[in-house]
Each structure stands twice: as C-alpha cells, then as structure tokens.
PDB file of C-alpha atoms in Angstrom:
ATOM      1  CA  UNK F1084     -21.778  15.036 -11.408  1.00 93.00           C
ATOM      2  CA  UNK F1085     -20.689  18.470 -12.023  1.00 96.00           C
ATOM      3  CA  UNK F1086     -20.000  22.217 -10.842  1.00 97.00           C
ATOM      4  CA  UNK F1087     -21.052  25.212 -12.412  1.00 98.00           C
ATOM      5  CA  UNK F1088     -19.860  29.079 -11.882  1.00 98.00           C
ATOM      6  CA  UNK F1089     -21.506  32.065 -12.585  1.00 97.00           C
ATOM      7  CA  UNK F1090     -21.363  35.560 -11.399  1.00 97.00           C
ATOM      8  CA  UNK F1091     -18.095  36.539 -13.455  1.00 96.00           C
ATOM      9  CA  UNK F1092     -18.035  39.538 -15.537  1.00 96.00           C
ATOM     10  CA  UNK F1093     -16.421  43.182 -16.005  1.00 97.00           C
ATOM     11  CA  UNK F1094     -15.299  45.200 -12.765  1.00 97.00           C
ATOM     12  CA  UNK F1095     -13.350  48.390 -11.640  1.00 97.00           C
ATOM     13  CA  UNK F1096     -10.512  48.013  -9.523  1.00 97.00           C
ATOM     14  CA  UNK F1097     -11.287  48.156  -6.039  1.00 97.00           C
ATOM     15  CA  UNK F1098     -15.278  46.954  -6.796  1.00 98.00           C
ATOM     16  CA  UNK F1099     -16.326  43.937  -5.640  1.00 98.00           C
ATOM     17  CA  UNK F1100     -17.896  40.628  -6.780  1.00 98.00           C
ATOM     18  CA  UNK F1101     -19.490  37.678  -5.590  1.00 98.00           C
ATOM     19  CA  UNK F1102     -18.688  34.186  -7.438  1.00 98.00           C
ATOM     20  CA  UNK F1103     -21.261  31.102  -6.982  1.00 98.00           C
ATOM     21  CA  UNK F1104     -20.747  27.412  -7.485  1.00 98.00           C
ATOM     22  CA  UNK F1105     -23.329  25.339  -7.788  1.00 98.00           C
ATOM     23  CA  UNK F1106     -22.523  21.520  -7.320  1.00 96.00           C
ATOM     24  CA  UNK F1107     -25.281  18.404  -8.600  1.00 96.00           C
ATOM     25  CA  UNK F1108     -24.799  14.550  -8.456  1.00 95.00           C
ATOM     26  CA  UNK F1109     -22.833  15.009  -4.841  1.00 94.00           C
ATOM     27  CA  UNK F1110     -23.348  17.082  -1.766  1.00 92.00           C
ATOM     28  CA  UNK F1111     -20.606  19.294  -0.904  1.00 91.00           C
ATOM     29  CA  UNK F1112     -21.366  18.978   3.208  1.00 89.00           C
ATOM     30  CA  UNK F1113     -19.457  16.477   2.521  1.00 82.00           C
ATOM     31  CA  UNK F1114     -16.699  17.675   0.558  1.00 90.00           C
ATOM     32  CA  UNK F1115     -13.600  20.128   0.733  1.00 93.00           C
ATOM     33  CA  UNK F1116     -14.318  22.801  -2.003  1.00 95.00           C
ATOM     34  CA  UNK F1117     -11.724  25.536  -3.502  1.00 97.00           C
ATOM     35  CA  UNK F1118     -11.528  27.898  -6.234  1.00 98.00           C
ATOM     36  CA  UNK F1119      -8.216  28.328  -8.646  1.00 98.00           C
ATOM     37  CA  UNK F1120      -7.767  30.860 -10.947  1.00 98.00           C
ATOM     38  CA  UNK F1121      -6.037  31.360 -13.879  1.00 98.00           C
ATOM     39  CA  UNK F1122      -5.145  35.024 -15.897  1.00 98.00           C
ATOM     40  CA  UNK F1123      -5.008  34.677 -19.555  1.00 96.00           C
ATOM     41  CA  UNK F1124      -2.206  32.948 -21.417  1.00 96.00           C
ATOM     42  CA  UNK F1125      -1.032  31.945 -17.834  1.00 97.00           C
ATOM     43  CA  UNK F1126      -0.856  29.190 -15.539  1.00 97.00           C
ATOM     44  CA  UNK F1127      -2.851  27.921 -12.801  1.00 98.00           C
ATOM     45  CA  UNK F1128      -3.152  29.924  -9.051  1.00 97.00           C
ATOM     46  CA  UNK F1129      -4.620  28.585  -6.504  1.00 97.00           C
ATOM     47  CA  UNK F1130      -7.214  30.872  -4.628  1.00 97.00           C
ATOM     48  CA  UNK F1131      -8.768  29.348  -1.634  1.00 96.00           C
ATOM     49  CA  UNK F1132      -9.732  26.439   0.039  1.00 91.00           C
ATOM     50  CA  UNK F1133     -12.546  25.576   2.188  1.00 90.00           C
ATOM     51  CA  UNK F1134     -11.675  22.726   4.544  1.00 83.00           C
ATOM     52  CA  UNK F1135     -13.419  20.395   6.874  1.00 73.00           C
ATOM     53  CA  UNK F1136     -15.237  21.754  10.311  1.00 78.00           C
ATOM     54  CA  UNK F1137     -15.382  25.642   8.551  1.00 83.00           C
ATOM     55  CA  UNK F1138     -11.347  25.945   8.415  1.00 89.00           C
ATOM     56  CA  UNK F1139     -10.254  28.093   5.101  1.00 93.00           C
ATOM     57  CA  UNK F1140      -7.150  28.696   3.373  1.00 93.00           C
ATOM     58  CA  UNK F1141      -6.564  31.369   1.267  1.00 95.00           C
ATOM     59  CA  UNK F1142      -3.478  32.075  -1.221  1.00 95.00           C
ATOM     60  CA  UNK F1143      -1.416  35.235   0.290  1.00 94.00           C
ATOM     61  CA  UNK F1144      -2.380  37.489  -2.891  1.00 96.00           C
ATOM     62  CA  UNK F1145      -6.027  37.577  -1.516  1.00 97.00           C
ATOM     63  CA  UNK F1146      -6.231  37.150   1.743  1.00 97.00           C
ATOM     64  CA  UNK F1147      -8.174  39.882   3.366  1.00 97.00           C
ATOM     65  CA  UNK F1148      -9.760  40.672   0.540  1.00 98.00           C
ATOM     66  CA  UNK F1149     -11.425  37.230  -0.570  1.00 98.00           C
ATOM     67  CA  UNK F1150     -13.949  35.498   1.503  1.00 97.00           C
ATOM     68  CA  UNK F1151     -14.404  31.256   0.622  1.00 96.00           C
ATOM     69  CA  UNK F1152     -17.606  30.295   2.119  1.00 95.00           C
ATOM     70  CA  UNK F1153     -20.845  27.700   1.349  1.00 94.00           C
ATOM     71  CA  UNK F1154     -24.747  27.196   1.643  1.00 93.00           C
ATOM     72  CA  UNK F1155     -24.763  23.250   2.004  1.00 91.00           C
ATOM     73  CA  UNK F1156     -29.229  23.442   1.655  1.00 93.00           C
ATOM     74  CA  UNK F1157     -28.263  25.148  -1.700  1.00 95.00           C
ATOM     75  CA  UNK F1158     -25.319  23.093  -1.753  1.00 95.00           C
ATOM     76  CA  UNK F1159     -23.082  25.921  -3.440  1.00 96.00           C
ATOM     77  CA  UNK F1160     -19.318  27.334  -2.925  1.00 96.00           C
ATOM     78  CA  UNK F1161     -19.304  31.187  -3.087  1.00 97.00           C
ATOM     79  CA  UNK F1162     -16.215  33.499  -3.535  1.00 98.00           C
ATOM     80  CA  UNK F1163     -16.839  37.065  -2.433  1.00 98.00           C
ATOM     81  CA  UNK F1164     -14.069  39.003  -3.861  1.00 98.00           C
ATOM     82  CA  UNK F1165     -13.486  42.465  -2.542  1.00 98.00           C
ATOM     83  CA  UNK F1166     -11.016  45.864  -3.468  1.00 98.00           C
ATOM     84  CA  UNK F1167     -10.261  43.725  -6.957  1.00 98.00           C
ATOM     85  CA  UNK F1168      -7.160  44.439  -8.644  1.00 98.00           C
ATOM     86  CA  UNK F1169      -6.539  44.372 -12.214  1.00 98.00           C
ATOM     87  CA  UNK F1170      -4.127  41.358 -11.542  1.00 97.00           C
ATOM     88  CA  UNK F1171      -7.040  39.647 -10.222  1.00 98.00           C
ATOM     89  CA  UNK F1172      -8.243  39.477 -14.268  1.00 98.00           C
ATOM     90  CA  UNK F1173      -8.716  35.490 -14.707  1.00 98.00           C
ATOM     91  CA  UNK F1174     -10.731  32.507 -15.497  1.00 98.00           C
ATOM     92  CA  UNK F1175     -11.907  31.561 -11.921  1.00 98.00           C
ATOM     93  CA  UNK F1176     -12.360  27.837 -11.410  1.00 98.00           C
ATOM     94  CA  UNK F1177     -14.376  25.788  -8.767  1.00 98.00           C
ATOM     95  CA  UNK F1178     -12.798  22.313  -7.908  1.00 97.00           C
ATOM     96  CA  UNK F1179     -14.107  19.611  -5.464  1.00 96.00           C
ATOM     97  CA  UNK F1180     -10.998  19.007  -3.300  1.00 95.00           C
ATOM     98  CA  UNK F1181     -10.291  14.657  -2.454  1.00 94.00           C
ATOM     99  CA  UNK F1182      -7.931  13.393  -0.372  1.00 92.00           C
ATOM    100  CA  UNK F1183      -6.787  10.499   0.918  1.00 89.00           C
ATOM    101  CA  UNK F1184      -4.945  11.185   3.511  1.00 88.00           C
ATOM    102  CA  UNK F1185      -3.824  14.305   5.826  1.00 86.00           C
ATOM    103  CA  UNK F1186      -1.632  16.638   3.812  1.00 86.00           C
ATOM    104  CA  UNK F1187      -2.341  14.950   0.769  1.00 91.00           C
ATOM    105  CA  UNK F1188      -4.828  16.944  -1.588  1.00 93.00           C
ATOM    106  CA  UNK F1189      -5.890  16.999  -5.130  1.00 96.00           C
ATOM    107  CA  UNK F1190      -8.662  18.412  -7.469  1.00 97.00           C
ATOM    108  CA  UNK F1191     -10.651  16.006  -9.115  1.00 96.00           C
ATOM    109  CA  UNK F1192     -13.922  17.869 -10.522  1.00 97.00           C
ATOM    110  CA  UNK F1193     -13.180  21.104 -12.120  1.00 98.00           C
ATOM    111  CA  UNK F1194     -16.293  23.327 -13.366  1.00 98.00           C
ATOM    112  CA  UNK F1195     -15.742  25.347 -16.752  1.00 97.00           C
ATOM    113  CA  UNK F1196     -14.605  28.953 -15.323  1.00 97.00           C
ATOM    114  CA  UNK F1197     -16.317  32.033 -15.239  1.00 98.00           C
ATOM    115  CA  UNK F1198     -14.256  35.064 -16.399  1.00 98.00           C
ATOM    116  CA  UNK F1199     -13.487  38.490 -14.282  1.00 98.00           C
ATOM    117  CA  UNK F1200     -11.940  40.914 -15.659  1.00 98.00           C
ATOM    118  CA  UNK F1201     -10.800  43.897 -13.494  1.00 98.00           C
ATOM    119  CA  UNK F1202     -10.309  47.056 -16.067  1.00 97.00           C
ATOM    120  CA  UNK F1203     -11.248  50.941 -16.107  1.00 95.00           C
TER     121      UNK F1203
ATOM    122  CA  UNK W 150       7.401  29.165  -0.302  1.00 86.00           C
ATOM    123  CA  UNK W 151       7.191  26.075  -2.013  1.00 93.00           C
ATOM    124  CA  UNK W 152       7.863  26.181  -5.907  1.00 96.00           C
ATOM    125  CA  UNK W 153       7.668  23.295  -8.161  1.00 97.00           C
ATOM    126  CA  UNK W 154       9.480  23.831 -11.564  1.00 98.00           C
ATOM    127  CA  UNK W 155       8.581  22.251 -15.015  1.00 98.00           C
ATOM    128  CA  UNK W 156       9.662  22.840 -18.128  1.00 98.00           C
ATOM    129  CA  UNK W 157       8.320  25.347 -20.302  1.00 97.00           C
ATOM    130  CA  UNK W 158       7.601  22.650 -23.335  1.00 97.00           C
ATOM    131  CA  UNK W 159       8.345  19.069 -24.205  1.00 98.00           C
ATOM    132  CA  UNK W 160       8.242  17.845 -27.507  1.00 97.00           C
ATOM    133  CA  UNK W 161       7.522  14.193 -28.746  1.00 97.00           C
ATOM    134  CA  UNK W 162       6.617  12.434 -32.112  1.00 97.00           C
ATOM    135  CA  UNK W 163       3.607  10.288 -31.741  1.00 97.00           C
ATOM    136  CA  UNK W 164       3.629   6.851 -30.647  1.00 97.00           C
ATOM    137  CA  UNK W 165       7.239   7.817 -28.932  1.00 97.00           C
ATOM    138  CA  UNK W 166       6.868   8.229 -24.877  1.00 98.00           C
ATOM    139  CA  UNK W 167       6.791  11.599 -23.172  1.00 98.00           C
ATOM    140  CA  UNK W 168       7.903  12.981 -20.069  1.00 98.00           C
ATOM    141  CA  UNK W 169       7.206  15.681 -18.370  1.00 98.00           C
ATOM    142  CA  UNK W 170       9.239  16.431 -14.849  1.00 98.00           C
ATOM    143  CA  UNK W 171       7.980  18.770 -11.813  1.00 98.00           C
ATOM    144  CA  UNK W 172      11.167  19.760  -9.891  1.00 98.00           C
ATOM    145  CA  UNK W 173      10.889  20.681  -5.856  1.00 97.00           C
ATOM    146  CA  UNK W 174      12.941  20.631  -2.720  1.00 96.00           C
ATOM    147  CA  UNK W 175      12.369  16.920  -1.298  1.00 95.00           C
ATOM    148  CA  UNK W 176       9.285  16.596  -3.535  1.00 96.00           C
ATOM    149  CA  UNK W 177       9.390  12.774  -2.497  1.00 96.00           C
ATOM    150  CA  UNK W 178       8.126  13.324   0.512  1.00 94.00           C
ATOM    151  CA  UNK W 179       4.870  14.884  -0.845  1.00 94.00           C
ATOM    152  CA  UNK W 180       2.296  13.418  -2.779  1.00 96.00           C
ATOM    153  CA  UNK W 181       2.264  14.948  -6.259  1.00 98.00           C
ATOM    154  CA  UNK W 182      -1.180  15.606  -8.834  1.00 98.00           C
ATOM    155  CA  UNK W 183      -0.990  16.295 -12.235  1.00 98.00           C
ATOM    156  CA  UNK W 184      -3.415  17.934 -14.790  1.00 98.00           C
ATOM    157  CA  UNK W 185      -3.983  17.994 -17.928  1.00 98.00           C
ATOM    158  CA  UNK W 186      -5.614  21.170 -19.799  1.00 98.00           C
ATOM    159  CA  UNK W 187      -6.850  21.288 -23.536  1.00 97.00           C
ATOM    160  CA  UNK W 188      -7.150  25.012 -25.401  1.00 95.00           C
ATOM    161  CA  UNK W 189     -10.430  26.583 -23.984  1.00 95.00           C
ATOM    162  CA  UNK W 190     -11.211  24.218 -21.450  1.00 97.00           C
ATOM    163  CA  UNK W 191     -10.768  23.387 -17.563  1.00 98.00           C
ATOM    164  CA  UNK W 192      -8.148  21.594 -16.025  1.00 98.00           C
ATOM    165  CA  UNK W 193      -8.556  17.703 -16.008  1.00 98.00           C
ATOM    166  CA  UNK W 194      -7.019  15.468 -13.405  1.00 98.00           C
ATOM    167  CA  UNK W 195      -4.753  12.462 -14.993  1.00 98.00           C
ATOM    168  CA  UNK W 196      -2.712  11.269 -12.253  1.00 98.00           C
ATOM    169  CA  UNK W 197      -3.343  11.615  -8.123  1.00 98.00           C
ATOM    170  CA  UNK W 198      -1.295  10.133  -4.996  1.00 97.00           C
ATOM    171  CA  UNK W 199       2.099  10.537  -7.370  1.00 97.00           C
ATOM    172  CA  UNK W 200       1.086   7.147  -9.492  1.00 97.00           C
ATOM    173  CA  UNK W 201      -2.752   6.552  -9.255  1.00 97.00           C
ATOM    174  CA  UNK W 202      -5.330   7.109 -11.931  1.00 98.00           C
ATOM    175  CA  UNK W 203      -8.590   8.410 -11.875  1.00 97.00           C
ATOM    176  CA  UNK W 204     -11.207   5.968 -14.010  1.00 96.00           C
ATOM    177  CA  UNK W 205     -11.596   6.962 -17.699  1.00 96.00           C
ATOM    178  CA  UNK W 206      -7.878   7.855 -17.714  1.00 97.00           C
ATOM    179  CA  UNK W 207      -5.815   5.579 -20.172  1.00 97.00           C
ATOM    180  CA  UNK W 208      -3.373   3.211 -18.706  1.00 97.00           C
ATOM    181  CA  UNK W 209      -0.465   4.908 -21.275  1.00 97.00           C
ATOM    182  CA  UNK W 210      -0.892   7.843 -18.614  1.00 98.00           C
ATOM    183  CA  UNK W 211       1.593   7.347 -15.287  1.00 98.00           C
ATOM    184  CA  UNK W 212       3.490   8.450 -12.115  1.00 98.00           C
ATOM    185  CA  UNK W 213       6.676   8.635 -10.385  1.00 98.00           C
ATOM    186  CA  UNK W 214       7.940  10.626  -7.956  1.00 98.00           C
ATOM    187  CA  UNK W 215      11.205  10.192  -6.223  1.00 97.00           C
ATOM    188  CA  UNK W 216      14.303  12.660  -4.192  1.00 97.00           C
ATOM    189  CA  UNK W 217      13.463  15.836  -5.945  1.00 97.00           C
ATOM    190  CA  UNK W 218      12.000  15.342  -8.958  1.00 98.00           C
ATOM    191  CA  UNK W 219       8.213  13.612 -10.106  1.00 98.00           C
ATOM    192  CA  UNK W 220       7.465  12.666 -13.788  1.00 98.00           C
ATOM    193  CA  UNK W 221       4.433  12.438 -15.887  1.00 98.00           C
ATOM    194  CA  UNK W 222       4.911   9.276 -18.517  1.00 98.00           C
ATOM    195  CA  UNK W 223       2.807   9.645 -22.028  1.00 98.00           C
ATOM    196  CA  UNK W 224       3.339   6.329 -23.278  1.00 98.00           C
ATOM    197  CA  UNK W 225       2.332   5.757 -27.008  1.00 97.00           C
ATOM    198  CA  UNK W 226       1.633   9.827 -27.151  1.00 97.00           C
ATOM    199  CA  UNK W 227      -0.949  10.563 -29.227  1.00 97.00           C
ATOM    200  CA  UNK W 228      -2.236  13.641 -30.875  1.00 96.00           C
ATOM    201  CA  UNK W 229      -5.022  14.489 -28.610  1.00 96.00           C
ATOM    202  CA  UNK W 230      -2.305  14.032 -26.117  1.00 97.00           C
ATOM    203  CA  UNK W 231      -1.292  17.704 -26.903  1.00 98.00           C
ATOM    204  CA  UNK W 232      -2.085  20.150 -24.021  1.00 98.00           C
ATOM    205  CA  UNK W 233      -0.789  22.057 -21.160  1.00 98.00           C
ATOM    206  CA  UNK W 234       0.264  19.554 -18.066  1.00 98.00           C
ATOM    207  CA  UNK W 235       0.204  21.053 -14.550  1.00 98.00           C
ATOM    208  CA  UNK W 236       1.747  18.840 -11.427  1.00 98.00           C
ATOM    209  CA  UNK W 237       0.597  20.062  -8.330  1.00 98.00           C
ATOM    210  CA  UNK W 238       1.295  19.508  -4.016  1.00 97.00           C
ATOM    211  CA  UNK W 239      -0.090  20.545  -0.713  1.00 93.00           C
ATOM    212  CA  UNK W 240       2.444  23.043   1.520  1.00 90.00           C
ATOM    213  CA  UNK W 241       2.044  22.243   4.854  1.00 85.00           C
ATOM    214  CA  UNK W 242       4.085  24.341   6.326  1.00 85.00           C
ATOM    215  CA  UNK W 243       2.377  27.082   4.709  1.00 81.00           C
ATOM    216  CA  UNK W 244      -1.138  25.355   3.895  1.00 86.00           C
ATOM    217  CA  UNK W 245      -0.864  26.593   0.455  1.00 91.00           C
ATOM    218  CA  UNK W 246      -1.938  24.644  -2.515  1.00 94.00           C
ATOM    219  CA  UNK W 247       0.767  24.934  -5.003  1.00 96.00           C
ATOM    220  CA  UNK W 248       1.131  24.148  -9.263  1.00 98.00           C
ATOM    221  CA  UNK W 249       3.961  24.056 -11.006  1.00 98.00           C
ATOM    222  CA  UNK W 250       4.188  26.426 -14.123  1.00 98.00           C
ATOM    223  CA  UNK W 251       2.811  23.913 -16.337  1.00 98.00           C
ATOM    224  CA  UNK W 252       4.375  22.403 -18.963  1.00 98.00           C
ATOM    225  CA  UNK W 253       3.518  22.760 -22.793  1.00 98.00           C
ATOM    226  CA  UNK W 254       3.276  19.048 -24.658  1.00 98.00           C
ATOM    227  CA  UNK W 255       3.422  19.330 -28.238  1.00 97.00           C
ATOM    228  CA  UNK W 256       3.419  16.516 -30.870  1.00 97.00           C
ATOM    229  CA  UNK W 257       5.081  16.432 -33.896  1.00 94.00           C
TER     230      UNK W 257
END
C-alpha cells in the first residue's frame, strides 16, 4: 500500500511541470486524492484536492495555474503546474484523502515527496 | 480564512506527558487531524476524527477537541517521540484544507 511521486526537479519561473503519483495495493477510482506541499524549513500547505464525481479544490495561491487531475487504468494522481513561481520551491506530497463523513477529511497515506525547485 | 494556531515548540522530559494545542475560531465544531513528521521524512497521520487512531499508532497517542481549542496528548513521551506535529481541518465555507503551523516537540 503506497504512493510514489516523481517528476520533481529544477525549473525557471514561469516554466512548467507535470507531477505524477502512482498509487499500488488500492485503486484510487475509489479514493479522494490531493497533493500538499511543503517549502524548506517550513510547514505544511495544502495544494489541491481531487474529490468525488471529478469536483477539485485548489488552495488560492495556485489556482489557475495548477491543474489536479487522474488516469484511474494507470491508477495515478497528476499535478500539472504552470507559470511556477519561486515561492512554489517545495517538497510536493501526494496523500490519499479518507473521510468519514461530509466535511470531515483527513490524509492517511502520504508518499515520500518529490522536490521542485523554482530558481534562475 | 480559517487559521489554526499552535505553538511554535513544546518541551517535555521523557516519560512526562505532552501536549500540544491547535487554537481556531469554534474549532469544536470541526473534526480535527493531526500529524506527526520526523527530520527527512513525510508526514504521518497519528490521530483522525479529533480522538481516533489509525492501527500501528500507540495507545499513549490521543485526542480532544473542545470550544476553541484541540490537544494532542503524548503520554509516557519518548525519545522517538521527537518531531514536528501538524493538526489539521476541512473549511467549508471556503473548501480549503487547512494545517496549523506545526508545532516543534522536543525531549529533554
């Protein structure tokens, strides 16, 4: 049971990049998916959430310029990232997303990160 | 927006009891997470629903939430106890998913 990301690495601001999750041991058809980020020496930032019937959620420092969307036959999460910023710099997580209830929300498998760092 | 406050860092010897608050408006009325995350590695989930535990988490680790603030309780604290906690909530009136600034635990 696990996710991993790939498809970090080193960018110019404004470039873009496409992050890929790939999930084993579950199928994320059924799942809610997101990604979370988190810049070095900081905290944890929620990025974007892909909920049930398509519906996504994104945090109001990327909207319009990130894109949360899935394969379910390859059964992977992708992040397209677009016009990067150097305050996009950060360890970018993929979490399966349970819940038990409407509202209610939590993060219970985390993969290990992949890094993007935004520089000239 | 919603914020959730913790505090910066929380000190305990081991074997005492730890606890670690997450402060927000009416946090009561949501259902708070919390995380634990080791040097160099990802985010682990400790606590879910305010006071539920996902298997392979040790009973010393608990949940309360309450009016405005929810707690983390590190019973017996041990030295691999020592990491950065996060507590985390659903907006709905924004749909945002929001963490609290995390919280340093170090022991003595």
């Amino acid at each position: 049971l696990q996710v991993v990301e790939t498809g970090g690495g080193l960018i110019q601001p404004g470039g873009s990049l496409r992050l890929s999750c790939a999930a084993s041991g579950f199928s994320i058809s059924g799942k809610y998916m997101a990604w979370v980020r988190q810049a070095p020496g900081k905290g944890l930032d929620w990025v974007s959430f892909f909920y049930s019937g398509g519906r996504t959620y994104y945090a109001d420092s990327v909207k319009g310029r990130f894109t949360i969307s899935r394969v379910n036959s390859k059964n992977t999460l992708f992040l397209q990232m677009n016009s990067l910023r150097v305050e996009d710099t950060a360890v970018y997580y993929c979490a399966r997303v349970e819940t038990s209830r409407p509202s209610v929300f939590w993060f219970d498998l985390w993969g290990q990160g992949t890094l993007v760092t935004v520089s000239s | 927006s919603y914020v959730l406050t913790q505090p910066p860092s929380v000190s305990v010897a081991p074997g005492q009891t730890a606890r670690i608050i997450c402060g927000g408006d009416n946090i009561g009325s949501n259902s708070v997470h919390w995380y634990q995350q080791k040097p160099g590695q990802a985010p682990v989930l400790v606590v879910y629903d305010d006071r539920d535990r996902p298997s392979g988490i040790p009973e010393r680790f608990s949940g309360s939430n309450s009016g405005n603030t929810a707690t983390l309780t590190i019973r017996t604290v041990e030295a691999g106890d020592e990491a950065d906690y996060y507590c985390q909530v659903w907006d709905g009136s924004g749909d945002h998913v929001v963490f609290g600034g995390g919280t340093k635990l170090t022991v003595l």
